[in-house]
Coordinates of C-alpha atoms and ligand atoms in Angstrom, one line a residue:
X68 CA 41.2 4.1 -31.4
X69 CA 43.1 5.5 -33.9
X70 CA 46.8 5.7 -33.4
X71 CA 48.3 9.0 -33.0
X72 CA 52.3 9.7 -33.8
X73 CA 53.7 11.2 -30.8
X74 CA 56.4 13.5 -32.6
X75 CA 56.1 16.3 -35.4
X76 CA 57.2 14.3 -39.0
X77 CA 57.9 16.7 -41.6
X78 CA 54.7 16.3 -44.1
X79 CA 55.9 15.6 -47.9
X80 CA 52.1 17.1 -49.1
X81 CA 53.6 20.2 -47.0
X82 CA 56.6 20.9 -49.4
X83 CA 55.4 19.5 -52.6
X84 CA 51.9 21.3 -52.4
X85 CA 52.9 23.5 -55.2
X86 CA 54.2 20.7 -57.8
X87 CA 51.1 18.4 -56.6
X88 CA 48.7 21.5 -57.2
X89 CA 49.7 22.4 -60.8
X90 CA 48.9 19.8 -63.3
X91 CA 49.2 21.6 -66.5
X92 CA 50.5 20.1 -69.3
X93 CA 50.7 22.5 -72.6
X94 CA 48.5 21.0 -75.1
X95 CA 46.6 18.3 -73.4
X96 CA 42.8 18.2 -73.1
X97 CA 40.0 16.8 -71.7
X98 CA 37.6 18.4 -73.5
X99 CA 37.7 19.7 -77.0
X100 CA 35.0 22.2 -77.8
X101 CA 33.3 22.0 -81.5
X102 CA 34.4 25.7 -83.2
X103 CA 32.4 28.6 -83.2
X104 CA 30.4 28.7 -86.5
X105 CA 30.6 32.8 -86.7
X106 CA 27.9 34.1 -89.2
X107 CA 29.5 35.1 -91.9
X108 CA 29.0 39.0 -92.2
X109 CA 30.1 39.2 -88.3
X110 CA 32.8 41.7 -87.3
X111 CA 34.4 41.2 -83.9
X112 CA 35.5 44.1 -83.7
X113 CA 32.7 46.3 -84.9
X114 CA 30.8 44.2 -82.0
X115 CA 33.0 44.0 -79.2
X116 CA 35.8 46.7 -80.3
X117 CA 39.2 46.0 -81.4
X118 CA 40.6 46.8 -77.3
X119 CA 38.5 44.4 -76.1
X120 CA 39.8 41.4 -78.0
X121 CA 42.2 38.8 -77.0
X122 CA 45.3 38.7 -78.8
X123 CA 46.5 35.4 -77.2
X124 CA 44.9 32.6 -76.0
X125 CA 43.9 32.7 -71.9
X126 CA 46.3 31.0 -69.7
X127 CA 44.2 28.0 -68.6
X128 CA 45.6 24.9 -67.0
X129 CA 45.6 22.3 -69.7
X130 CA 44.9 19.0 -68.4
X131 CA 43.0 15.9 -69.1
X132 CA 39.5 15.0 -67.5
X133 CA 41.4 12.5 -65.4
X134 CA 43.8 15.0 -64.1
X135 CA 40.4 17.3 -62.9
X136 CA 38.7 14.4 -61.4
X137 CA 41.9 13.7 -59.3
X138 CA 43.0 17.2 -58.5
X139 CA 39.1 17.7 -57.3
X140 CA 39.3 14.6 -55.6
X141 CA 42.1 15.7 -54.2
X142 CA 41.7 18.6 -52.6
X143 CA 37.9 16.5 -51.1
X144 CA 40.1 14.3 -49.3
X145 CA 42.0 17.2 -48.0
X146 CA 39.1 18.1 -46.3
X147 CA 37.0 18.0 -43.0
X148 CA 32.9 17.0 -44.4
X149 CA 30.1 16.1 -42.9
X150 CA 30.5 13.0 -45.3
X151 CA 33.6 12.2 -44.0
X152 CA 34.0 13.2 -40.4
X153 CA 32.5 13.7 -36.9
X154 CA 31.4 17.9 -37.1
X155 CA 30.2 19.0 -33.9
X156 CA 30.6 22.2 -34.3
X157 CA 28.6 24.1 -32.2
X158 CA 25.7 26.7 -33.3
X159 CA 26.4 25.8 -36.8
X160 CA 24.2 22.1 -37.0
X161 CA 26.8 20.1 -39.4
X162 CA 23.7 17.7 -40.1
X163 CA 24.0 14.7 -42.4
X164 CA 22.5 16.4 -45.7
X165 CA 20.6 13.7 -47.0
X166 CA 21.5 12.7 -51.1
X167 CA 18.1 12.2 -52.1
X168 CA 18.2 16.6 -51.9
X169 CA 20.8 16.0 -54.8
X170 CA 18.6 14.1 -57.1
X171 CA 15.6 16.5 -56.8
X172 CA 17.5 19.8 -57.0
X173 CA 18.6 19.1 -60.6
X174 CA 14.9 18.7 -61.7
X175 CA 14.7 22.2 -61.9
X176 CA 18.0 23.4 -64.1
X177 CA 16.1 23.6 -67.2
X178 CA 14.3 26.7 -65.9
X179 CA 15.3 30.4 -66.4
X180 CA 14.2 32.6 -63.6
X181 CA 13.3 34.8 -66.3
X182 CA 10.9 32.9 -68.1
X183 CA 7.2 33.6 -67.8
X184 CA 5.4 32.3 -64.6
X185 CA 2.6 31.1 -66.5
X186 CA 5.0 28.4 -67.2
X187 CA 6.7 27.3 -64.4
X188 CA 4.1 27.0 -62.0
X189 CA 5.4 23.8 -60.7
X190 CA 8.7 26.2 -59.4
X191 CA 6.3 28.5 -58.0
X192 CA 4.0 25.8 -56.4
X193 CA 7.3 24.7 -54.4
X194 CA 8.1 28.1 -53.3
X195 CA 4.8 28.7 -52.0
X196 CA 4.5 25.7 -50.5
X197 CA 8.2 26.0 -49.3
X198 CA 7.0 29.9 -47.4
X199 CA 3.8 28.1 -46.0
X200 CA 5.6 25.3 -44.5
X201 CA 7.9 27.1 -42.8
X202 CA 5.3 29.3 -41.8
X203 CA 3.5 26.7 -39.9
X204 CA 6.6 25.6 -38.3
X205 CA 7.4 28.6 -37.1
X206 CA 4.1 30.2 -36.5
X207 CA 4.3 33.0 -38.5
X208 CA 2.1 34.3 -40.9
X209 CA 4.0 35.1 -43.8
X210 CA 7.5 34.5 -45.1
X211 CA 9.8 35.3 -47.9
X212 CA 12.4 33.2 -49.5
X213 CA 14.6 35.7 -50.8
X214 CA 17.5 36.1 -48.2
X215 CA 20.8 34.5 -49.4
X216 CA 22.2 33.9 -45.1
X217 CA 21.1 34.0 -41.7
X218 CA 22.9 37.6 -41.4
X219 CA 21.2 38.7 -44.5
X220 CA 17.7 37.3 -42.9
X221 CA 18.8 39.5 -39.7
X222 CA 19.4 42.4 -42.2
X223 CA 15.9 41.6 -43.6
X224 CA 13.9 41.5 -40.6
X225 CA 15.6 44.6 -39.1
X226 CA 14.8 46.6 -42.1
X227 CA 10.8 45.6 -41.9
X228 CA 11.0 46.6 -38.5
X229 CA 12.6 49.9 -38.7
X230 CA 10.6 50.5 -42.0
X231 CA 7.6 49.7 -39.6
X232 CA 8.4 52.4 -37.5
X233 CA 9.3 54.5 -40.1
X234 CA 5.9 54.4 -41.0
X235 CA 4.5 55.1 -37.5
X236 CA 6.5 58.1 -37.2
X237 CA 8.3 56.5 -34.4
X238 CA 11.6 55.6 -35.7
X239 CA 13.5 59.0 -34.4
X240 CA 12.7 57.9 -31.2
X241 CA 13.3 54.1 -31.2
X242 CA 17.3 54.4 -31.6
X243 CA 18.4 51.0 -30.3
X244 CA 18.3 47.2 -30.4
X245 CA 19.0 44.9 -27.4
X246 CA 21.1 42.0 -27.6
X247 CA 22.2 39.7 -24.9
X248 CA 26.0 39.7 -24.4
X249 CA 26.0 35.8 -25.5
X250 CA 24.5 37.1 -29.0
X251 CA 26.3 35.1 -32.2
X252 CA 28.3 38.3 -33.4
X253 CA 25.6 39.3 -36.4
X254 CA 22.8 40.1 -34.7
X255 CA 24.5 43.3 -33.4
X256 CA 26.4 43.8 -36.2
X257 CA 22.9 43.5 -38.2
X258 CA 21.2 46.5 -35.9
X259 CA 24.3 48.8 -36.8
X260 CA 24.0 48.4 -40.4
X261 CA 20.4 49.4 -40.2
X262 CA 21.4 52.1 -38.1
X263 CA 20.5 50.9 -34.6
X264 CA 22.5 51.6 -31.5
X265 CA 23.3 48.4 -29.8
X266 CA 22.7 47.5 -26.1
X267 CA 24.2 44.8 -24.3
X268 CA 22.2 43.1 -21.8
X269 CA 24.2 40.2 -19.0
X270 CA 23.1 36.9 -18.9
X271 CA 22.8 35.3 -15.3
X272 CA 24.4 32.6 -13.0
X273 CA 21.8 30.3 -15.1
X274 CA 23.1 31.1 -18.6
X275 CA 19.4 32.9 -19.1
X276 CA 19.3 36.6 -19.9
X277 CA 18.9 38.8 -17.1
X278 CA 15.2 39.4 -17.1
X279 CA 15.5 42.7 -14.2
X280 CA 18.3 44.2 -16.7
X281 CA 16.4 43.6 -19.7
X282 CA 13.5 44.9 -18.4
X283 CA 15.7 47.8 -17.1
X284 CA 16.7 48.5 -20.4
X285 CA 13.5 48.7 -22.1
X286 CA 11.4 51.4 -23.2
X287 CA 9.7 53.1 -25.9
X288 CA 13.5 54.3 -27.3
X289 CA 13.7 51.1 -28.0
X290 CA 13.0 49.0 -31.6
X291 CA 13.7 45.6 -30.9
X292 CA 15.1 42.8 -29.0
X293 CA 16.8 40.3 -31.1
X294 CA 17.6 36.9 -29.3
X295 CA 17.5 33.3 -30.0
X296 CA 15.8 30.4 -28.1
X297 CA 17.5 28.1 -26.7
X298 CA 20.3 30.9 -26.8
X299 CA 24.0 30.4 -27.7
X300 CA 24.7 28.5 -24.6
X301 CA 22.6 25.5 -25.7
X302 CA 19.7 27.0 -22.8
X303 CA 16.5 27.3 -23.2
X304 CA 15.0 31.4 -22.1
X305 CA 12.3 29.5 -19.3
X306 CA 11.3 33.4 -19.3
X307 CA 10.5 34.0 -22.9
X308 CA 6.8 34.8 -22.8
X309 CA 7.3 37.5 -19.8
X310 CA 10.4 38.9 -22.2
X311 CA 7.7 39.0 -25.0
X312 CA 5.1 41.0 -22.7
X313 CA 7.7 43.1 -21.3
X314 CA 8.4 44.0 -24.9
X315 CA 5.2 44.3 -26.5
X316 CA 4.0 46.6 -23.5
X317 CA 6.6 48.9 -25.1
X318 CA 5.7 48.5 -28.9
X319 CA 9.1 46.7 -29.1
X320 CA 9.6 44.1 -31.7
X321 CA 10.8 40.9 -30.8
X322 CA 13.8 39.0 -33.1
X323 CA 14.1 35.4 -33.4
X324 CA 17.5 34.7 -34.6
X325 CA 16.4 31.0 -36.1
X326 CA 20.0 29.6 -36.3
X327 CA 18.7 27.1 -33.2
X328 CA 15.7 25.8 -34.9
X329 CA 17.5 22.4 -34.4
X330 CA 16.3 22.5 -31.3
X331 CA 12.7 23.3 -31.1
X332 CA 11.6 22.3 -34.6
X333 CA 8.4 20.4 -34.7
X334 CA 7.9 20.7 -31.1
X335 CA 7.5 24.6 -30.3
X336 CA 7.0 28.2 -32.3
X337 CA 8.9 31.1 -32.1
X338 CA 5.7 32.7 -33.0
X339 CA 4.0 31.3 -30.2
X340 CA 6.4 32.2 -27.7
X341 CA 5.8 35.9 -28.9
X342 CA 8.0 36.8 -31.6
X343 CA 7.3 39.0 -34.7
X344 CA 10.0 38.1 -36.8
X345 CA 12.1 35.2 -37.0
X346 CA 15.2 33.9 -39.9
X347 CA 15.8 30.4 -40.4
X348 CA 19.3 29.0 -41.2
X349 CA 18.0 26.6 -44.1
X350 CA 21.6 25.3 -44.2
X351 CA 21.4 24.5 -40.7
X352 CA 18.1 23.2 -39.4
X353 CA 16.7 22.0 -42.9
X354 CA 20.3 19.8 -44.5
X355 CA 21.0 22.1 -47.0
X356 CA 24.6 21.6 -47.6
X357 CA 27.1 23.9 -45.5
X358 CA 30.8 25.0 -44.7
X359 CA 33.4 26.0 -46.9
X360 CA 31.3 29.4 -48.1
X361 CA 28.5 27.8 -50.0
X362 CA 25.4 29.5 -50.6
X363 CA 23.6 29.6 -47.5
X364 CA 19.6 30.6 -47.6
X365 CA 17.9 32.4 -44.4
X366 CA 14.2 32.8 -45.3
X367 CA 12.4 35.2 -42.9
X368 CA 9.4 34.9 -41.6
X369 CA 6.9 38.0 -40.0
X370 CA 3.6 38.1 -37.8
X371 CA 0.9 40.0 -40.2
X372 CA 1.6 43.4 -38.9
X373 CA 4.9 43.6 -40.9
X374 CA 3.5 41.7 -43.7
X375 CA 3.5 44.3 -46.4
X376 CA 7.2 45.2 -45.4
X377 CA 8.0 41.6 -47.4
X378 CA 10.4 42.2 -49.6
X379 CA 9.4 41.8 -53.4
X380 CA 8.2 40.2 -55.1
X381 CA 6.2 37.6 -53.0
X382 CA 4.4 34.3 -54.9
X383 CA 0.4 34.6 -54.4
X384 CA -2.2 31.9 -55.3
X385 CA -5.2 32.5 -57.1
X386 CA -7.3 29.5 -57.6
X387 CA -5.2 27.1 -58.5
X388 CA -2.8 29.7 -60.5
X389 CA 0.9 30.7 -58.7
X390 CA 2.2 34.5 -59.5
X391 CA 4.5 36.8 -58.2
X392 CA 2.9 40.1 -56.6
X393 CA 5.2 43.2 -57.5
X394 CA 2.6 45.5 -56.3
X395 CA 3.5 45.8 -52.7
X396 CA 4.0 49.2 -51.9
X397 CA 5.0 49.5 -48.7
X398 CA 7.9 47.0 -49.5
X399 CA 11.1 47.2 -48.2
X400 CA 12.4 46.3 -51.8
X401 CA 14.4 43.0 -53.1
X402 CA 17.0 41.6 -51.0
X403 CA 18.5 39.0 -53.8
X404 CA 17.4 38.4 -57.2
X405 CA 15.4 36.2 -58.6
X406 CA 13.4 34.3 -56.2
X407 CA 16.8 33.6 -53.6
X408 CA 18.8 30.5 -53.7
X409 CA 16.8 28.3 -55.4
X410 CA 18.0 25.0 -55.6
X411 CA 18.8 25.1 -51.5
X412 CA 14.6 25.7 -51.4
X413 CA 14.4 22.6 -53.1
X414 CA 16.7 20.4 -50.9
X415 CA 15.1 21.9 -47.8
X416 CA 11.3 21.6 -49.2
X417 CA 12.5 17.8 -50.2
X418 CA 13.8 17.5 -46.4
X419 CA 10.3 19.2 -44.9
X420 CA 8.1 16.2 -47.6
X421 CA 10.6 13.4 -46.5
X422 CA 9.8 13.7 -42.7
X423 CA 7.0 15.0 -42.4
X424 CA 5.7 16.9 -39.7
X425 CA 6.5 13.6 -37.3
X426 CA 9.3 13.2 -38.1
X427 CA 10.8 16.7 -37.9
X428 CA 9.2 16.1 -34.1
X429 CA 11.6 13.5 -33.7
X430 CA 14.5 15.3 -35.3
X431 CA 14.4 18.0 -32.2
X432 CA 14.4 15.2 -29.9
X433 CA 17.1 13.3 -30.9
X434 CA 19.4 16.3 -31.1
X435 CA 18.2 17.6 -27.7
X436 CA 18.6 13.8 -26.5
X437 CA 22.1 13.4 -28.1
X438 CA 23.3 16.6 -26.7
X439 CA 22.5 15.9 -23.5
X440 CA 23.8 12.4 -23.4
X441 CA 27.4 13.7 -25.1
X442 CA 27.5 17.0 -22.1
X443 CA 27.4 13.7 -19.5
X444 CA 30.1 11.7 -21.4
X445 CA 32.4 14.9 -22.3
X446 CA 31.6 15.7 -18.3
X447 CA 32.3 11.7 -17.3
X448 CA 35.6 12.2 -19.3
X449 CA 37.5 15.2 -16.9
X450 CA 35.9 18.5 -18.9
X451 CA 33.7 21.4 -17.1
X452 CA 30.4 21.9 -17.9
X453 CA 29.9 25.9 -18.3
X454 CA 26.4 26.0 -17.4
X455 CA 25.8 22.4 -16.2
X456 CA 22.3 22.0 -16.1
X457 CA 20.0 20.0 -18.9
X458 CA 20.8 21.7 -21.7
X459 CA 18.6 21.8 -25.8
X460 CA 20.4 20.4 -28.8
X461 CA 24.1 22.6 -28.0
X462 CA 26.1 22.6 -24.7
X463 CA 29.5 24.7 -23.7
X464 CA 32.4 22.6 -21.9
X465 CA 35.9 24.0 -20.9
X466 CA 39.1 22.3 -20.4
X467 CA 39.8 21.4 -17.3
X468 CA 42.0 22.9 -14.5
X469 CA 44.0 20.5 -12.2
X470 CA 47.8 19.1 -12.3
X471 CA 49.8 17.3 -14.9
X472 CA 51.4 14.0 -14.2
X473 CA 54.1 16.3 -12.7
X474 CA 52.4 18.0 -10.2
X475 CA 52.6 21.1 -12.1
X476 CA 49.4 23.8 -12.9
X477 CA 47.6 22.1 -16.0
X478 CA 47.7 24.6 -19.0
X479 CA 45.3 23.4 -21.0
X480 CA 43.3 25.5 -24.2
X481 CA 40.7 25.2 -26.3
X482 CA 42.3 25.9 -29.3
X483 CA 45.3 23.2 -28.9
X484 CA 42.3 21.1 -28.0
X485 CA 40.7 21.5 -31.4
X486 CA 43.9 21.1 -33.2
X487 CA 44.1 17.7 -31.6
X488 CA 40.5 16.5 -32.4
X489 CA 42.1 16.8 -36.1
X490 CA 44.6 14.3 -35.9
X491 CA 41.5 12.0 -34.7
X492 CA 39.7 12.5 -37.4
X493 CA 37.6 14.9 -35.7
X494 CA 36.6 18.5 -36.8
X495 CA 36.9 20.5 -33.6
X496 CA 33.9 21.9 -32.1
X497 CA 33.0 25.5 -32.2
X498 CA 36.0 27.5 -30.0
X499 CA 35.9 31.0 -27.9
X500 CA 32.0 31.3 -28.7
X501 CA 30.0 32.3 -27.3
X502 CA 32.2 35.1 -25.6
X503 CA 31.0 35.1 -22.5
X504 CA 32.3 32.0 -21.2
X505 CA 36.3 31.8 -21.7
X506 CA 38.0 29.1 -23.3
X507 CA 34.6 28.2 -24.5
X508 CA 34.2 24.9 -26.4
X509 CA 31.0 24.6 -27.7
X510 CA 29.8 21.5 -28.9
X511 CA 26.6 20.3 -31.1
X512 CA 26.3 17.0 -32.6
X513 CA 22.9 16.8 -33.7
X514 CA 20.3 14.4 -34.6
X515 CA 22.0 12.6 -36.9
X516 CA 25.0 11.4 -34.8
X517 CA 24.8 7.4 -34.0
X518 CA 25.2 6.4 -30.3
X519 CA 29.3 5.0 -31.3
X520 CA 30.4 8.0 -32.9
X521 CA 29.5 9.8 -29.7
X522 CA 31.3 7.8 -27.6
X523 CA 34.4 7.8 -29.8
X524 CA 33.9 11.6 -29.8
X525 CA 34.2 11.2 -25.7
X526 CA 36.6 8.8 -25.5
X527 CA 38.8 10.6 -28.4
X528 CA 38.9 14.0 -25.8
X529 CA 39.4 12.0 -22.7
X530 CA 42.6 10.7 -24.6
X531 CA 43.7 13.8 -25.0
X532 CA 43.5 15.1 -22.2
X533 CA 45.5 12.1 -20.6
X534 CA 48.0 12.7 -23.5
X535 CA 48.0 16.8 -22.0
X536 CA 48.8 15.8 -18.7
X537 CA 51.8 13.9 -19.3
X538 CA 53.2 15.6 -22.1
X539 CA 52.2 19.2 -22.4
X540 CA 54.2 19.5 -25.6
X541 CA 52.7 17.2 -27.3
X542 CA 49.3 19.0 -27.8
X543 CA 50.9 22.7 -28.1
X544 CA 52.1 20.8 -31.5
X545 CA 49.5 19.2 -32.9
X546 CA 47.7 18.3 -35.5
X547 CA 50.6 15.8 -36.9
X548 CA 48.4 14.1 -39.4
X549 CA 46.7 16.7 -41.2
X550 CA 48.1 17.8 -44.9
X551 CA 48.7 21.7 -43.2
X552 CA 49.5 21.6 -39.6
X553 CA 49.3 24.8 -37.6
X554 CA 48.9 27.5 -40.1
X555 CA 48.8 31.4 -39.6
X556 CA 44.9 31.6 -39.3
X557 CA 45.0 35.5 -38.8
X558 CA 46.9 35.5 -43.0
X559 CA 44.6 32.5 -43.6
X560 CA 41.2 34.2 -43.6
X561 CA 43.1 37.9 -44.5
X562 CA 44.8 37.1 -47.4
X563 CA 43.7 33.9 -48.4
X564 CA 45.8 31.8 -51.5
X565 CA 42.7 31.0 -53.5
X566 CA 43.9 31.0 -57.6
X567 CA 46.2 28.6 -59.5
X568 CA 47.7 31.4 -60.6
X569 CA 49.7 31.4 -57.1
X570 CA 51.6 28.3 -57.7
X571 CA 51.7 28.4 -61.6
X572 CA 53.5 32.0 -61.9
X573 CA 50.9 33.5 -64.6
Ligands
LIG617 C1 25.0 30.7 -38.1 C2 24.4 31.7 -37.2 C3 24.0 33.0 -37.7 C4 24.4 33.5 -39.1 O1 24.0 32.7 -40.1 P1 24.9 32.8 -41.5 O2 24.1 32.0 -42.4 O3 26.2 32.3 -41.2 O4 24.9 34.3 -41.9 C5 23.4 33.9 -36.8 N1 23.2 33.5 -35.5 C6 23.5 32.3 -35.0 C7 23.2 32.0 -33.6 C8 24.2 31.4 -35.8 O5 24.6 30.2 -35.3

């Protein structure tokens, strides 16, 4: 195991961030561009006006193509990847993304999304067979592509429901959406923004929603019902298809927030289980690259009743022909332009082709198998188990209570916890979510994990805990490693430093 310093050592990167940052140099180049060959009768000024041209050069940093590689580099190494480092972080699926996606995706960069469909049906072939795919998976009946998130898929979906009741006449009187008090925090914020009140339902002593106080809440006030299955607590709803008739008996819709998939793909359907709309996190279940604010893609997918509510346009087949169908009237509109993130299609279609539908079988299996065989060694290694019972591909653990080495009350919390799996090497698992279970660690290590990594993982937290229970300090302080140690997170995500310009003074 790696070998962890026991004491705070001031960190050189800390001070010298600045002067290690800014590489410019004036004059030198990596590139130089040929001249612009101006026509000759072209005025500037009579095409761009006079106020709107540059009078000096911009201030760029001026470096050399070696000095680009290394400052990219650089910051890389700086950071926590799925590439480089254990990710379990819960909810979120930090999958191995597979570099055969990044051979394929480039294939397509010659095309404009503005060029003629007639010719580039091989594009549009993908996409459909991309939206039938996933359809089959999911057991719904159609899908679009468009949605750029999971919380703009939520937004999506939403807006086809309401739009379907807008169309029944009954959307005065269904005023609110239900969502379980474990909910990830967009699914109610999703129902406001379409104009929903939200309702809270409890969960129970099994981590399950509270079937009586859903059913208690239900009625024909009501739109729709947005959960996940397994929920946020890593637990599969055992009462999911008396939820679905509870709902339906109502005219209510039922919401599948997909982020889970993990868990189920290739082995059961949200449509089967009764839901009428469903979003997939294709950055989650199906590899496409994640983290650091990269585009995301949350295709939704609908029973037929909400079918013509698809956003526009959607890609129909005729013959052997691929088009896009504009004339949708009962649309909800575009959600994204073009035809959505295209290039994270083409990783996930390459991901769906490479497995195959066995193999996406096995994928659900062997994140529900690994999941379950890390709860038992996380368990094994002094952590409580929130809901300890046999959990899908995601499990929520707490840090202990007990004495120190002192015989004093053990003060132990998940967020020095996570700063410590740093200094291992370890991105922390997800922390304080779900709310509903304090000091909630949640942790997911997927499919992809090998049987050694989860046992270092294990072994890594029972050393910290040790390390806690003789030395409180040493964990308040931690990470000692990293190139930022414990940062002002609240100024971090407010007013984050994310320009040159910062450090250079222009
Ligand atoms: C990730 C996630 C979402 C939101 O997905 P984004 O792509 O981040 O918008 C919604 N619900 C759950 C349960 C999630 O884990």
């Amino acid at each position: 195991m790696t070998a962890i310093l026991e004491k705070p050592k001031p960190s050189l990167a800390d001070t010298d961030f600045p002067l290690i940052f800014e590489r410019s140099v004036a004059g030198r180049r990596g590139v130089i561009p040929p001249q612009a060959k101006l026509a000759q009768n072209l005025n500037l000024e009579d095409l761009f006006g006079a106020q709107n041209l540059r009078s000096s050069p911009p201030k760029l940093p001026e470096v050399s193509e070696l000095d680009l590689v290394r400052h990219y580099t650089g910051l890389a190494n700086r950071q926590m990847s799925v590439d480089a480092n254990f990710y379990p972080l819960g909810s979120c699926t930090m999958k191995y993304n597979p570099k055969v996606h990044e051979t394929v995706a480039p294939w397509f960069t010659d095309l404009h999304p503005y060029q003629d469909p007639s010719t580039a049906q091989g594009a549009l072939e993908l996409l459909h067979n991309l939206a039938s795919s996933l359809g089959q998976i999911t057991g719904m009946d159609a899908v679009t592509l468009q949605p750029a998130a999971g919380a703009h898929g939520e937004f999506t979906g939403i807006l086809m429901i309401r739009k379907y009741f807008a169309l029944k006449g009954e959307l005065e009187q269904r005023r609110v959406v239900i969502c379980p008090d474990a909910a990830h925090g967009t699914n109610p914020a999703t129902a406001a923004m379409a104009g929903f009140e939200v309702v809270e339902i409890p969960g129970n002593e099994r981590g399950e929603v509270d079937f009586d106080a859903l059913k208690a809440a239900l009625g024909t006030h009501v739109a729709a019902i947005m959960l996940t299955n397994p929920n946020t607590l890593g637990i599969f709803e055992t009462r999911i298809l008396e939820i679905a008739k509870a709902a339906h008996e109502f005219g209510v819709q039922l919401y599948y927030d997909g982020a889970n998939t993990n868990a189920i793909v290739g082995r059961a359907r949200p449509g089967d289980m009764g839901f009428d709309v469903i979003h997939l996190n294709l950055h989650k279940t199906f590899t496409v690259p994640h983290g650091g604010g990269g585009p995301g893609t949350g295709p939704v997918g609908v029973k037929a009743h909400l079918e013509p509510f698809l956003p526009t346009p959607i890609i129909v087949k005729t013959g052997e022909t691929f088009a896009l169908d504009f004339d949708r009237p009962q649309t909800i509109g575009r959600v994204r332009s073009h035809y959505g993130n295209f290039g994270n299609l083409v990783r996930a279609y390459t991901y769906i082709r490479s497995l195959g539908a066995e193999g996406l079988h096995d994928v659900s299996s062997m994140a529900v198998l690994n999941a379950n065989y890390l709860r038992k060694k996380v368990q094994q290694q002094g952590y409580t188990i929130a809901y300890d019972r046999v959990n899908m591909h995601e499990f929520v653990a707490v840090p202990p209570k007990g004495l120190t080495s002192q015989g004093e009350k053990l003060e132990l919390h998940t967020l020095d916890i996570a700063k410590g799996l740093l200094d291992y090497g370890v991105h922390p698992m997800t922390v304080y979510f779900p709310l509903v279970v304090p000091e909630a660690m949640m942790m997911e290590p997927t499919e992809t994990e090998s049987l050694e990594t989860l046992d270092h993982y294990a072994d890594v937290l029972g050393e910290i805990l040790r390390k806690a229970k003789t030395n409180s300090d040493w964990l308040e302080h931690a990470p000692y490693n990293t190139v930022v140690r414990r940062l002002d997170e609240v100024m971090a995500a407010k007013k984050p430093v994310l320009s040159f310009k910062k450090f250079s003074g222009l």
